[in-house]
Short mmCIF file of C-alpha atoms in Angstrom, two decimals:
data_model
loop_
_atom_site.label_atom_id
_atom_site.label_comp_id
_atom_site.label_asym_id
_atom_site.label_seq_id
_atom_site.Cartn_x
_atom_site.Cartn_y
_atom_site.Cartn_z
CA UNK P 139 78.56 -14.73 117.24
CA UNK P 140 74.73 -13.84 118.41
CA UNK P 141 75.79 -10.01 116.79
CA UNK P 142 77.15 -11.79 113.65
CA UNK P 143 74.17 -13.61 112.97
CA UNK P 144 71.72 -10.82 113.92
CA UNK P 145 73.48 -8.72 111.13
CA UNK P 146 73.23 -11.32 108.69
CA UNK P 147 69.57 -11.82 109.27
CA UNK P 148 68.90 -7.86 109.16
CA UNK P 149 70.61 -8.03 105.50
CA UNK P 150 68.76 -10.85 104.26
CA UNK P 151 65.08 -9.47 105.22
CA UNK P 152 64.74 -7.04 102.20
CA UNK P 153 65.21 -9.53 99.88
CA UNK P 154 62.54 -11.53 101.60
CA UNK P 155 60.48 -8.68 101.31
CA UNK P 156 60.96 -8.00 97.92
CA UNK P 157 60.20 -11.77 97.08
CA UNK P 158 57.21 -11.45 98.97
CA UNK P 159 55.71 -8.45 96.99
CA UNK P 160 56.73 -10.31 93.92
CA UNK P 161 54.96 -13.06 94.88
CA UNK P 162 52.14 -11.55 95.61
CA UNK P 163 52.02 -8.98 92.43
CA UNK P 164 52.00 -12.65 90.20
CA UNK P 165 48.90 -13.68 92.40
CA UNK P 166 47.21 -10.70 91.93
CA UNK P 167 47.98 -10.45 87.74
CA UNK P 168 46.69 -14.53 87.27
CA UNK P 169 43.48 -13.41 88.93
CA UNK P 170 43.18 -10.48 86.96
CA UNK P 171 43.79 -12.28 83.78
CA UNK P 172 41.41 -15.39 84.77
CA UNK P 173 38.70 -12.91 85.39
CA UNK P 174 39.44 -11.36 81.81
CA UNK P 175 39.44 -14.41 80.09
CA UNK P 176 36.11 -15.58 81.74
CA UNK P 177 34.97 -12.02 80.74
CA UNK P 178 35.81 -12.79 77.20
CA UNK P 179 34.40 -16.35 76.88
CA UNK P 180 31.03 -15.11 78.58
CA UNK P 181 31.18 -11.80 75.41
CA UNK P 182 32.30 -14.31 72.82
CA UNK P 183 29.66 -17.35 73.79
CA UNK P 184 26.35 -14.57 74.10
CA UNK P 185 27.76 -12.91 70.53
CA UNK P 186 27.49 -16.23 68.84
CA UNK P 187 24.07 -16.85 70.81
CA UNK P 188 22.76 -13.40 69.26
CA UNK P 189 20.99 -13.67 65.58
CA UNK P 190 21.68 -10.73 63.26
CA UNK P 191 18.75 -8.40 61.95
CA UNK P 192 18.48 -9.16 58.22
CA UNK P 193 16.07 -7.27 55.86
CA UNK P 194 14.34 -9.35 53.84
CA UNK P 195 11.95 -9.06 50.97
CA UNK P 196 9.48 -11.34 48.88
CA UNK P 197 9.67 -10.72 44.87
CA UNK P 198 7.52 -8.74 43.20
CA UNK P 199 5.15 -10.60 40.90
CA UNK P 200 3.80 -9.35 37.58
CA UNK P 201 1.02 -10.91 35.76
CA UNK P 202 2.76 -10.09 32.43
CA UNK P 203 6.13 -8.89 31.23
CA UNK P 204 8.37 -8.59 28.25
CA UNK P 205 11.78 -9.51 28.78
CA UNK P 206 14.55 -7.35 26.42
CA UNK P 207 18.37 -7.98 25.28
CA UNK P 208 20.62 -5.82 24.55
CA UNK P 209 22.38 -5.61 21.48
CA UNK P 210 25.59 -3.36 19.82
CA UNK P 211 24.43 -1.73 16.73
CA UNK P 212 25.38 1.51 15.06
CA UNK P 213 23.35 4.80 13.76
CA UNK P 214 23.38 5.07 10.30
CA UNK P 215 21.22 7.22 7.89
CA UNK P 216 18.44 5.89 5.91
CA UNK P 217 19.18 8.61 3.46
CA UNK P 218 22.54 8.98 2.48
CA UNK P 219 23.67 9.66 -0.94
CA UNK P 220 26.70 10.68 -2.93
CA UNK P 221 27.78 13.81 -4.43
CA UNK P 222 29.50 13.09 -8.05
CA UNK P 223 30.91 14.57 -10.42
CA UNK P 224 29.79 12.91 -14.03
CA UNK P 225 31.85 15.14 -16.34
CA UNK P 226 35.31 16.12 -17.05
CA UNK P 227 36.87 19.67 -16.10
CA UNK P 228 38.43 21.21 -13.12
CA UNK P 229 36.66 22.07 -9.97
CA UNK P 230 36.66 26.18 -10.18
CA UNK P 231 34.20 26.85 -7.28
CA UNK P 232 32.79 25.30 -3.95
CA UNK P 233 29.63 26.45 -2.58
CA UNK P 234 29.08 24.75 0.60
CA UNK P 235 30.65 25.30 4.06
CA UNK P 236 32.13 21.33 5.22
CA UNK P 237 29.49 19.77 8.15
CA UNK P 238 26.51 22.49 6.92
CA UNK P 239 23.25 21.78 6.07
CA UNK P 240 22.25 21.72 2.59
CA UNK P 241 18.94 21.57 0.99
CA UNK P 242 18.15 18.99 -1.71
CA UNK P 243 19.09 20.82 -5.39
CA UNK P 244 21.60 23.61 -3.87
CA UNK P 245 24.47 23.79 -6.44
CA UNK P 246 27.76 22.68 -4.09
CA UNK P 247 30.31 22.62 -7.08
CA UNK P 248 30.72 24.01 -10.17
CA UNK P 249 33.19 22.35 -12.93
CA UNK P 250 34.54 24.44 -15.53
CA UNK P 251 31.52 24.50 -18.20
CA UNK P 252 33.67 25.74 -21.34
CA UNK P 253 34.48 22.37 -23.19
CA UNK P 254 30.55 21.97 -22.56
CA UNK P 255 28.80 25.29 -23.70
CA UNK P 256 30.95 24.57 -26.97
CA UNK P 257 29.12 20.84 -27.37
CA UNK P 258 25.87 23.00 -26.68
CA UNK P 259 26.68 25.14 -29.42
CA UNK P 260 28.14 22.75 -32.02
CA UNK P 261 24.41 20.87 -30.89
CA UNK P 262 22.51 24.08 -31.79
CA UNK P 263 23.97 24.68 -35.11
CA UNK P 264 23.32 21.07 -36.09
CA UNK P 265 19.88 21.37 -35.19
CA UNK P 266 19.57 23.90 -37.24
CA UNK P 267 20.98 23.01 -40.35
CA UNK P 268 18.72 19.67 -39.61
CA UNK P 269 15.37 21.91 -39.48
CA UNK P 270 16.15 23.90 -42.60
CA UNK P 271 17.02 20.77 -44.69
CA UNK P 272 14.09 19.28 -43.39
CA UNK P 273 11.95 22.42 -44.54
CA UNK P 274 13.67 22.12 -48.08
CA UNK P 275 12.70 18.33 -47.97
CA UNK P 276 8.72 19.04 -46.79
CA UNK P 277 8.37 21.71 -49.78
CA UNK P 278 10.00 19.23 -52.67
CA UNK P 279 7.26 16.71 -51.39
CA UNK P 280 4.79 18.55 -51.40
CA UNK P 281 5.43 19.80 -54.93
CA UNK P 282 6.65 16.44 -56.27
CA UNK P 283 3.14 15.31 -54.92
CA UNK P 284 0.95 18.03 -56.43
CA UNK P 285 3.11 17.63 -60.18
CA UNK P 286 2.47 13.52 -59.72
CA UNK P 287 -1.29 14.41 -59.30
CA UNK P 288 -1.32 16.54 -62.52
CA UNK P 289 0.63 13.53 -64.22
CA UNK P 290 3.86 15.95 -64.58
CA UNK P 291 5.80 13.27 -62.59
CA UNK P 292 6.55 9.57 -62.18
CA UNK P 293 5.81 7.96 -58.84
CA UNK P 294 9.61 6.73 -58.33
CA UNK P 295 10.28 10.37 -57.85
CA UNK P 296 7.62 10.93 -55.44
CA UNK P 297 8.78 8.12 -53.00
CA UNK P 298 12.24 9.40 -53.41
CA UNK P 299 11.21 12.38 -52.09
CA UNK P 300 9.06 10.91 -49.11
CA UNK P 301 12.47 9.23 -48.78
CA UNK P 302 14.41 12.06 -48.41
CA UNK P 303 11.72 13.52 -46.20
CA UNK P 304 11.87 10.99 -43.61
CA UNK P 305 15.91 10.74 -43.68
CA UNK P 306 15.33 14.61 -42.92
CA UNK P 307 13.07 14.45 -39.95
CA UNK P 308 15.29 11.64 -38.43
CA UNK P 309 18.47 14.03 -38.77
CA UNK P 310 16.42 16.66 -36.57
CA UNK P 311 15.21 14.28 -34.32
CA UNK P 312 19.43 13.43 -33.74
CA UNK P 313 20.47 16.40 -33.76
CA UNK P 314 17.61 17.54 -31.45
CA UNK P 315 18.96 14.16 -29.21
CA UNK P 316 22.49 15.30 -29.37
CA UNK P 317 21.59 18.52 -28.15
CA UNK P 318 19.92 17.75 -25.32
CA UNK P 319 23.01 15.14 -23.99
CA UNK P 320 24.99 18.22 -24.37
CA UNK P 321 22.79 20.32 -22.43
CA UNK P 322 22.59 17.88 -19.72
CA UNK P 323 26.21 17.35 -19.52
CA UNK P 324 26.92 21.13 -19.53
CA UNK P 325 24.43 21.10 -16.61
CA UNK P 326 26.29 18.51 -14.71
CA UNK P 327 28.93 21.32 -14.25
CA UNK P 328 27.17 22.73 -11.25
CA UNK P 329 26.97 19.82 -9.45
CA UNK P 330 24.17 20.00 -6.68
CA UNK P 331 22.86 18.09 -3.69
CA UNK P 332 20.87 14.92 -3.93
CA UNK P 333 19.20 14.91 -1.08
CA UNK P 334 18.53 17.40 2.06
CA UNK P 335 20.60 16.68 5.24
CA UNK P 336 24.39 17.44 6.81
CA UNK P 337 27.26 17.06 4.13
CA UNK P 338 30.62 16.13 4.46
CA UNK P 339 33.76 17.66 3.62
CA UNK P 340 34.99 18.06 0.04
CA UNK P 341 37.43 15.06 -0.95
CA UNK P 342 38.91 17.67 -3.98
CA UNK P 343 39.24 21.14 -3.75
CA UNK P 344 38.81 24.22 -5.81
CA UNK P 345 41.51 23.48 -8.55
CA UNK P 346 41.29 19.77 -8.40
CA UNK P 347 40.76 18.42 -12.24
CA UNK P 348 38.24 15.56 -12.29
CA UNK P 349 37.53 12.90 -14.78
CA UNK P 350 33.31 11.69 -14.24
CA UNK P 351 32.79 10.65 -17.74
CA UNK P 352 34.46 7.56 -17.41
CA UNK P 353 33.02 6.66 -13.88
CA UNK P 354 31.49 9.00 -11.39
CA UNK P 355 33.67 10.66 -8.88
CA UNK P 356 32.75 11.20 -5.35
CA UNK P 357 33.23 14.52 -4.48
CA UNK P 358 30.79 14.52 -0.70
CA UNK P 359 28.25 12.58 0.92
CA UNK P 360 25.27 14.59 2.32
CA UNK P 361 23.68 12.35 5.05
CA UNK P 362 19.66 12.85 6.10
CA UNK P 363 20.61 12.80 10.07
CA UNK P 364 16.11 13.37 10.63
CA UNK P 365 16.06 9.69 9.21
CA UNK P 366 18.18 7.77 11.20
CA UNK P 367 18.14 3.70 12.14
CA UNK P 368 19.94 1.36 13.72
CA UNK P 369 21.44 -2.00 12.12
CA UNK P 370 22.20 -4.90 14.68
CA UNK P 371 22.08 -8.71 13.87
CA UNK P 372 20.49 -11.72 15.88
CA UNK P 373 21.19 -15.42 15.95
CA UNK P 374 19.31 -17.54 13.50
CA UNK P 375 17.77 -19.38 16.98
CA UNK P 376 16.92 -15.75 18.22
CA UNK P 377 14.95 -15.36 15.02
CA UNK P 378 13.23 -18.59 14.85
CA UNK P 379 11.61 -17.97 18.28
CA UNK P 380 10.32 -14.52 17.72
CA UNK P 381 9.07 -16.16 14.73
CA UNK P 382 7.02 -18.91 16.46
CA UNK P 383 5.69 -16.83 19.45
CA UNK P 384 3.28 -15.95 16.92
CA UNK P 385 3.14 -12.25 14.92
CA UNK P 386 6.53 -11.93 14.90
CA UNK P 387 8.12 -8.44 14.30
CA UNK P 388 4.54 -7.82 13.33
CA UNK P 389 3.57 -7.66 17.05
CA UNK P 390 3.32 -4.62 19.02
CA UNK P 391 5.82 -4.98 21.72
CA UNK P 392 8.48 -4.30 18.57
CA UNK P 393 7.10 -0.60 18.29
CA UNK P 394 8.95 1.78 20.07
CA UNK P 395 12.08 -0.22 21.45
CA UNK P 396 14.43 1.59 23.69
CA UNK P 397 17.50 2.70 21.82
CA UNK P 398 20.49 3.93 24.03
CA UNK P 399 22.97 6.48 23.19
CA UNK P 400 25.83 7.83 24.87
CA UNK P 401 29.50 7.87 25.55
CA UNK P 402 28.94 4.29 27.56
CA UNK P 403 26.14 2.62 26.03
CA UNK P 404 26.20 -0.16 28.53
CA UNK P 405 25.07 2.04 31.53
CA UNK P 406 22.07 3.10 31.12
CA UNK P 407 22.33 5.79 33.41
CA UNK P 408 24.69 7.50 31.32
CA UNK P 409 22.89 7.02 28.18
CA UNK P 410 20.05 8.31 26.88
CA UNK P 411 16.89 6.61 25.53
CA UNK P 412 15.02 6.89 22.37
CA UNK P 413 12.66 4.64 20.14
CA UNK P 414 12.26 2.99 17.28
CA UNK P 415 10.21 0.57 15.25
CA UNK P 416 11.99 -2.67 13.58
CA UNK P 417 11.02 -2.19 9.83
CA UNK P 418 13.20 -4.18 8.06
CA UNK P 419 14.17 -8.15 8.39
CA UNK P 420 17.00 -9.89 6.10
CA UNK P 421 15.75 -12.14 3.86
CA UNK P 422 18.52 -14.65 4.41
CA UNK P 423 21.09 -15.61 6.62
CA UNK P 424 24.54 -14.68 6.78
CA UNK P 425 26.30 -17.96 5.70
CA UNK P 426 29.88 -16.83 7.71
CA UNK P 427 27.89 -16.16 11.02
CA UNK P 428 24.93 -17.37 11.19
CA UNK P 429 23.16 -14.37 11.76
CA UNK P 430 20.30 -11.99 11.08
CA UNK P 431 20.26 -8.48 10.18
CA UNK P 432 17.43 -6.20 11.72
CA UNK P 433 17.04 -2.45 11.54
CA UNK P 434 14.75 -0.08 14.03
CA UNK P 435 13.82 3.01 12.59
CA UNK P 436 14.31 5.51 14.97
CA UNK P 437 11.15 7.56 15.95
CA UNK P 438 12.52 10.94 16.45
CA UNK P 439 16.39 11.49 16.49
CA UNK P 440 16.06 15.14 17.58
CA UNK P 441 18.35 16.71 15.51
CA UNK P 442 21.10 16.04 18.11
CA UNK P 443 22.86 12.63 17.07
CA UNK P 444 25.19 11.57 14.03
CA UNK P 445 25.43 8.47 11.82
CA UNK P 446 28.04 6.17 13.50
CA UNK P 447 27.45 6.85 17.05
CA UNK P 448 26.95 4.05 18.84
CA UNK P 449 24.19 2.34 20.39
CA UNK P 450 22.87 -0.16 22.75
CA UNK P 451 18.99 -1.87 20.76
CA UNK P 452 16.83 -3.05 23.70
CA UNK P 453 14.96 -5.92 21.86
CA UNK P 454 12.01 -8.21 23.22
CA UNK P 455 12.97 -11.90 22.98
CA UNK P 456 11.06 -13.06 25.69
CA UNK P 457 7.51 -12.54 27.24
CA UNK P 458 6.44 -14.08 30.92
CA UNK P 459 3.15 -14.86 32.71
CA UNK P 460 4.35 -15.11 35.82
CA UNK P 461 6.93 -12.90 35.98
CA UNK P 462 9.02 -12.39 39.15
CA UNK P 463 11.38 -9.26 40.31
CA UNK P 464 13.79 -8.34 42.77
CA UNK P 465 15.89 -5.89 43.91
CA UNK P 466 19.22 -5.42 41.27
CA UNK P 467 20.66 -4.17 44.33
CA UNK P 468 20.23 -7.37 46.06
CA UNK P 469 21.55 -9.36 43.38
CA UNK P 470 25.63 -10.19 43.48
CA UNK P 471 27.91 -11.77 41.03
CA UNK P 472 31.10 -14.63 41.51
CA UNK P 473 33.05 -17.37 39.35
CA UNK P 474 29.75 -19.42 39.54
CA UNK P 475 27.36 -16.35 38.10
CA UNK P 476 24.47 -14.65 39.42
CA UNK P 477 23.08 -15.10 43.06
CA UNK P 478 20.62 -14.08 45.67
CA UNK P 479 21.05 -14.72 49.26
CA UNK P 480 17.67 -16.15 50.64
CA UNK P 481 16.24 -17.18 54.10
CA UNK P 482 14.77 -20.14 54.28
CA UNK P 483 11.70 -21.67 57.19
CA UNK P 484 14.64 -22.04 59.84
CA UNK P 485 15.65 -18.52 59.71
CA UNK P 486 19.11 -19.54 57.67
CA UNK P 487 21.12 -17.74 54.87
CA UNK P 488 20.79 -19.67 51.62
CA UNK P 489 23.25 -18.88 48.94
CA UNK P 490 20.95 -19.39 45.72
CA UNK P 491 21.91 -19.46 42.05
CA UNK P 492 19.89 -17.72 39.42
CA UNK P 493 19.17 -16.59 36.11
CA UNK P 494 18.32 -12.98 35.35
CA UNK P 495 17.05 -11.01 32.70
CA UNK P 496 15.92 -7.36 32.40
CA UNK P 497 15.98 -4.04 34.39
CA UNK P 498 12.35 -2.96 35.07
CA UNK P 499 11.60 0.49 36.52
CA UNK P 500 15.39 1.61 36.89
CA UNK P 501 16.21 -0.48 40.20
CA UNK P 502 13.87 -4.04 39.60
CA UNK P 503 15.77 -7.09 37.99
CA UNK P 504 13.99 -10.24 36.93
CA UNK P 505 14.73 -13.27 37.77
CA UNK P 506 13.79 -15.49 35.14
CA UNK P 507 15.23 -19.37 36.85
CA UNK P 508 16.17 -19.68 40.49
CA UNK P 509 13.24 -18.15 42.55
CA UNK P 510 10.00 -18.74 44.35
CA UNK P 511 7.65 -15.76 44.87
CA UNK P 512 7.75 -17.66 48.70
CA UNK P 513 10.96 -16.78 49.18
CA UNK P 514 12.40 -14.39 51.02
CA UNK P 515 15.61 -12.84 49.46
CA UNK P 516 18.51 -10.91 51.60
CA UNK P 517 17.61 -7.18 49.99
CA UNK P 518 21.00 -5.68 51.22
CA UNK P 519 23.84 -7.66 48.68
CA UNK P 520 26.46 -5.90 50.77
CA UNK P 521 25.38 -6.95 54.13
CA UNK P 522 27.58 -9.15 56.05
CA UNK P 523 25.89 -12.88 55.93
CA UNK P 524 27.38 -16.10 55.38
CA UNK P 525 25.33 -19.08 53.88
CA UNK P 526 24.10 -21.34 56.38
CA UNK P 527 24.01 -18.35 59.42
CA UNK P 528 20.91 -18.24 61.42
CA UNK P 529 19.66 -14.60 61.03
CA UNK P 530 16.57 -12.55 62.66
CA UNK P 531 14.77 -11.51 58.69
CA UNK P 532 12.97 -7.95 58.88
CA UNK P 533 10.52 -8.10 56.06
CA UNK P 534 10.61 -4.72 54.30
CA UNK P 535 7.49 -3.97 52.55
CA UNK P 536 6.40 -1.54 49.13
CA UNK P 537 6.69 1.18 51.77
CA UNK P 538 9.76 0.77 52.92
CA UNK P 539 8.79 -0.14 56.22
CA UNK P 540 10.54 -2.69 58.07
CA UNK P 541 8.17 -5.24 60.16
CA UNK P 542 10.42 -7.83 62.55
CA UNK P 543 8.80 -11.61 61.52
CA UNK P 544 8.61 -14.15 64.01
CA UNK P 545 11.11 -16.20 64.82
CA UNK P 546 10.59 -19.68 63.44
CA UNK P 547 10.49 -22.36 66.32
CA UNK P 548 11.65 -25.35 63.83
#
């Protein structure tokens, strides 16, 4: 029995031993983990004690400052005229390439003259015949008057003769009128330019039969691209305060306004700038809309854009005192609109509605409603802050310098 028993402890003992180990591998794990976790608070609790480094900038202040909109318009020339044809006759030559440049005067068409040149003759010959009977009709005066002096004649026969005289030099005078309609309507058979500039392309060829006597036909349009302005409406309420700020369009800040053009006229990176002066007001309002029609001349158009490009009018609507500006960098956008994040006395993120109006210097924005020049405004609008955190702000200066503040003890 003892050797029995002895050989059942000996099998049993491994397993012991393995439930020992066991054992003790769980004992060892459940301290390992507690001393993790505690790890982890202790991380967790000093990276919620720790205040982020925030940059942090006051706005800019400006004494005075014109405030712009922008508004859609399109190029159009101030000269632009058509090229008609005011006669009858088929179109038997074209002297113009389409898209050149032609010079005021330079014959572009020519119209078959032949029905014409016969008028001009027909004129001629009627002129003539006019002349000589008036000649015959000056003589028999003149000798009707010198017989009526010497009694040889009565005086009926004189004033028949004045009669006949005047009927005579009013048959020149027509036929002298009729000739010269002819001439000018053989001369509308080489139809020239109106004005200098860029033409279009024919709308009739060489062959084409045209009818202008009975109402002009447009042949081309030559446009004056050195004379260019832009055409853009405003609100009647947009009107009636540049109106009552004093001068109106008279004042200086409407000379040279930026005029944007480019394939996207609403970045103005990708556009480029020129100026012009407003010179022309409507003298009433549009009834449908409500609205009133400007045009900018443009200054200099540098013989690189077209009529009906489009572009973007930067117009002054507003002027400020006080003017404050911030970084458009800083400034971000959501459901609500526009908004800054600023830090307040207690070292907290703010989130902080505004109103905005123009870009200043290429990176400035102002802020017209919203803003203190106090305040200190988050100048990264990509930086990782939540209103209401407690922050450490870094003022950054005009240098670019940042400059740790003091922590506020409220």
């Amino acid at each position: 029995m003892n050797d029995t028993a002895e050989k059942a402890r000996d099998m049993e003992a491994p397993g012991r031993i393995r439930r020992n180990i066991l054992l003790i591998v769980l004992f060892l794990g459940c301290m390992a983990l507690g001393f993790f976790c505690t790890g982890c608070h202790k991380t967790k609790s000093e990276a919620t004690d720790e205040k982020p480094d925030v940059e942090v900038a006051n706005p800019q202040e400006r004494d005075s400052l014109v405030s712009y909109s922008p508004y859609s318009a399109v190029l159009e020339s101030s000269s632009k005229a058509d090229v008609v044809a005011r006669v009858n006759g088929q179109i038997v030559a074209k002297h113009f390439q389409s898209g050149a440049q032609v010079r005021k005067g330079q014959v572009l068409f020519t119209i078959e003259p032949s029905l014409y040149t016969s008028s001009v003759a027909e004129a001629k010959a009627q002129v003539a015949s006019a002349k000589s009977q008036l000649d015959y009709a000056a003589k028999h005066l003149a000798a009707l008057e010198q017989a009526y002096s010497q009694h040889a004649v009565s005086e009926m026969e004189v004033i028949q003769a004045r009669s006949a005289h005047a009927e005579a030099v009013a048959a020149v005078n027509q036929a002298q009128a009729t000739l010269s309609a002819a001439n000018t309507k053989m001369g509308y058979c080489s139809v020239v330019a109106p004005v200098s500039g860029r033409i279009t392309d024919g709308t009739y060829d060489v062959g084409a039969y045209v009818s202008g006597e009975g109402a002009p036909v447009i042949l081309a349009t030559v446009y004056d691209e050195t004379d260019l302005s832009v055409t853009f409406p405003i609100t009647d309420s947009e009107y009636s305060s540049i109106i009552s700020s004093g001068d109106g369009f008279r004042n200086p800040v409407y000379r040279r306004i930026p005029v944007y053009i480019g394939q996207n006229v609403d970045d103005v990176d990708d556009s480029v700038a020129f100026y012009a002066d407003v010179d022309y007001e409507s003298p009433s309002v549009t009834t449908s809309s409500g609205n009133i029609s400007l045009k900018a001349k443009l200054l200099d158009s540098g013989k690189v854009l077209r009529p009906g490009m489009y572009a973007k009018v930067m117009l002054p609507v507003g002027r400020y005192k006080d003017a404050l500006l911030v970084r458009d960098a800083s400034i971000s956008t959501d459901q609500r609109g526009k908004y800054l994040y600023v830090v307040n006395d207690s070292d907290e993120v703010v989130y902080t509605p505004i109103e905005t109006g123009s870009l200043y210097d290429d990176t400035l924005r102002l802020v017209t409603k919203g803003l203190k020049a106090t305040d200190r405004y988050v100048t990264r609008a990509m930086i990782s802050v939540r209103n209401g955190e407690k922050v450490t702000p870094v003022k950054v200066g005009a240098s670019g310098k940042s400059v740790k503040m003091a922590t506020s003890t409220k």
